[in-house]
Amino acid sequence: MAWNDLAKLWHDTTVDYCDVCGNLLIARFWGFVSAATGESKRCCDERCERLYYRLREIDGNAQAVPGGISGDQAEAKPR
Amino acid sequence: MDGAASGGAVDRVGLTLLYKRLRNICDEMAFAMMRTAYSPIFSEGLDFSTLVLDRNGRLVATAGINPAMLGASLYAATWIIREVGQENFSLGDVFVHNDPYRGGSHMPEHMLVTPVYHDGELAAYVGNIAHLAEIGGMAPGSFAATATDVFQEGLRLPPTKLFDRGEPVRDVWRIMLTNHRTPDNTWGDIHAMLGSLRVGERRLADMLSERGVDGLNEAFEQIIDYAEAYMREEIRRLPDGIYTGEDCMEDDGISDRPYWIRSRIIVDGDELIFDYSRSDAQAVGPINAPYVVTLSASLNGLLYVLARDVPVNAGIVRPVRVVAPAGTITCVKLPGPCVGGQTEFQPRVMELVVGQILSQILPERASAASGNTSLNFLFGGVDPRNGEYYAHYHFEGMGWGGRAESDGNSAQIVPHANCRNTPVEIFETKWPWVHENYRLNDDSAGAGRHRGGLGIERILEVAGDVITVSALCERMKRSPWGIFGGSEGSRTNLEVSPAGSGDYRTFQEAFGLVSPSKFTNIRLHRGDRVRITSPSGGGYGDPLERDPYAVARDVELGFVGRSSARAHYGVVIDAKGDLDEEATTELRGRLADGVE
């Protein structure tokens, strides 16, 4: 995992997107290899790498219920 | 001088005063633009935002004009600076940008940004984003509802210098003015934007004289940190969990199929994730959203429910992550078209977040669906009165959804946009249309403990030889939904009647179109009529719980018909127009028992 330059020629007007969140990548990207799939990922920053693993963790451990709160996370905090 | 000593941390009172002052700068920038613009979409519609940004391009304050531009306001300037390189900015430079793949919301909305210096040192930026009424492309008004790529939507500008050290970059101006159908309007509107920037520069110069560059930026940081802390505290109060919902765009103008937006919100301590990764792949037609539009929709939904008083700046997004994979309808990839994403997709997602997802946690802050379309109606041609080309982008008011504490508003622009529609007088003064009718669409709102707001009906007659019209709207196939037992609102309708005929048919029927709500470049002729019926809002709560006197009042005002009062609300109005309490109690009892 490291920062990488996203060097482009001046006449290259294409754009690149974060593999995790979809946001725009400009000038540089944070690269990492997924420990789960072995795929190389280009993302915004370290936060996106953490987000990637957090989403995998959630999908592995929590079942979303349409219209409701998932499983053991349903304990409400007082407002 | 507000609050604390120059260069130091600002106390809470000082911070509030400083933030209010920044908001006032943004408001003053907005008024300057409103008063000096050429196009009604600026001067009447208020389809713009004004921004104060720190020396890194992060949003510090914005006027409360158009929340639809929030995502672009948060990111576009930062990205311009990163792409151009901060070292390449100079005093007097102004950059223009409308690229939806680089932080723009859709191409008609142009961002101008200029650096502010103090004693030769870069201190901040001021910027604005505004919707130019015409930027070329395949349809007058630049809302090509049947576009299949971005190149049909108008002239796309990556970050480009419009002024270089105070001097206009004439080649850029000439390219823009050559490719827009109404260059005089572009010239006037962009100069209104430039004037707005000058106002912001002058006011910031006063603050810089008081605090210096570092002092002011430290205060900016405090304001941003405060907004972050505020958001984290609000999110922390929510129960952790995963909440899901979905809604769809009815069609994309190219094929007759819905496109589904599937969202889950993950509340995780003091952070919150909006995950749209299960949404449909991007559409062929222009209903796709750039990333910043999905971000705007998510944040606007969150702010509506959670944090209506938070300072809107870069801090609000720190505890929030939006996952919108490129290539889905929630993050369009080049060259996908996207002009309708800002006006149709964004309100759909915002209300999905508010009414279907966050309502599970905070029902008292939720609302039913509004008409939920900007009902974009575009037209252009040559005005027979002066021989000049004209074009206009009109959006229509409709009914908002009922909410916990009140009925929905009537005849108002979509909740995410805060804009105003085009007055009849402007229509008839500036363009060859005559109004036959413009009124509330009575007896159309979704019933509920708090009913939806009413849409409108507008009938326009063509007063020139020929006029080219286009439309991009929604809610012609699916009604605005009610919540907690409230009823659906009514749908959009767009109809046409040939000259001399009293019969109205949908544009789809009359012209053999794929979509009833999205079409481009239909030529109408003198005497033809267009009838626009905007949707009404859905209802909130059981209609039988509505105060019967409120129903009687609605009947008196014509908002609800007598038969609807009886059928939906169980309210009986006697021959004199008064509430019959006894009959109402009896009827409501029967309706509640399901025997009526």
PDB file of N, CA, C and O in Angstrom, chain B residues 176-178 180-188:
ATOM      1  N   MET B 176     -16.600  29.598 -26.088  1.00  0.00           N
ATOM      2  CA  MET B 176     -17.857  29.459 -25.349  1.00  0.00           C
ATOM      3  C   MET B 176     -18.998  30.187 -26.060  1.00  0.00           C
ATOM      4  O   MET B 176     -20.080  29.629 -26.268  1.00  0.00           O
ATOM      5  N   LEU B 177     -18.750  31.415 -26.422  1.00  0.00           N
ATOM      6  CA  LEU B 177     -19.835  32.221 -27.001  1.00  0.00           C
ATOM      7  C   LEU B 177     -20.244  31.710 -28.376  1.00  0.00           C
ATOM      8  O   LEU B 177     -21.398  31.860 -28.789  1.00  0.00           O
ATOM      9  N   THR B 178     -19.311  31.060 -29.060  1.00  0.00           N
ATOM     10  CA  THR B 178     -19.637  30.498 -30.375  1.00  0.00           C
ATOM     11  C   THR B 178     -20.498  29.249 -30.255  1.00  0.00           C
ATOM     12  O   THR B 178     -21.320  28.969 -31.124  1.00  0.00           O
ATOM     13  N   HIS B 180     -22.596  28.451 -27.686  1.00  0.00           N
ATOM     14  CA  HIS B 180     -23.860  28.618 -26.959  1.00  0.00           C
ATOM     15  C   HIS B 180     -24.871  29.293 -27.886  1.00  0.00           C
ATOM     16  O   HIS B 180     -24.511  30.195 -28.643  1.00  0.00           O
ATOM     17  N   ARG B 181     -26.138  28.881 -27.801  1.00  0.00           N
ATOM     18  CA  ARG B 181     -27.143  29.430 -28.716  1.00  0.00           C
ATOM     19  C   ARG B 181     -27.498  30.890 -28.391  1.00  0.00           C
ATOM     20  O   ARG B 181     -27.960  31.620 -29.258  1.00  0.00           O
ATOM     21  N   THR B 182     -27.362  31.242 -27.120  1.00  0.00           N
ATOM     22  CA  THR B 182     -27.722  32.612 -26.724  1.00  0.00           C
ATOM     23  C   THR B 182     -26.498  33.270 -26.073  1.00  0.00           C
ATOM     24  O   THR B 182     -26.443  33.434 -24.848  1.00  0.00           O
ATOM     25  N   PRO B 183     -25.531  33.646 -26.912  1.00  0.00           N
ATOM     26  CA  PRO B 183     -24.259  34.152 -26.364  1.00  0.00           C
ATOM     27  C   PRO B 183     -24.404  35.434 -25.549  1.00  0.00           C
ATOM     28  O   PRO B 183     -23.628  35.653 -24.619  1.00  0.00           O
ATOM     29  N   ASP B 184     -25.380  36.258 -25.872  1.00  0.00           N
ATOM     30  CA  ASP B 184     -25.561  37.480 -25.075  1.00  0.00           C
ATOM     31  C   ASP B 184     -25.889  37.133 -23.628  1.00  0.00           C
ATOM     32  O   ASP B 184     -25.401  37.778 -22.694  1.00  0.00           O
ATOM     33  N   ASN B 185     -26.742  36.127 -23.467  1.00  0.00           N
ATOM     34  CA  ASN B 185     -27.072  35.701 -22.106  1.00  0.00           C
ATOM     35  C   ASN B 185     -25.847  35.129 -21.401  1.00  0.00           C
ATOM     36  O   ASN B 185     -25.614  35.394 -20.214  1.00  0.00           O
ATOM     37  N   THR B 186     -25.077  34.321 -22.117  1.00  0.00           N
ATOM     38  CA  THR B 186     -23.860  33.766 -21.515  1.00  0.00           C
ATOM     39  C   THR B 186     -22.929  34.891 -21.077  1.00  0.00           C
ATOM     40  O   THR B 186     -22.402  34.880 -19.957  1.00  0.00           O
ATOM     41  N   TRP B 187     -22.746  35.861 -21.953  1.00  0.00           N
ATOM     42  CA  TRP B 187     -21.883  37.004 -21.639  1.00  0.00           C
ATOM     43  C   TRP B 187     -22.377  37.720 -20.378  1.00  0.00           C
ATOM     44  O   TRP B 187     -21.606  37.975 -19.436  1.00  0.00           O
ATOM     45  N   GLY B 188     -23.663  38.012 -20.351  1.00  0.00           N
ATOM     46  CA  GLY B 188     -24.208  38.738 -19.204  1.00  0.00           C
ATOM     47  C   GLY B 188     -24.184  37.918 -17.922  1.00  0.00           C
ATOM     48  O   GLY B 188     -23.833  38.420 -16.851  1.00  0.00           O
TER      49      GLY B 188
END
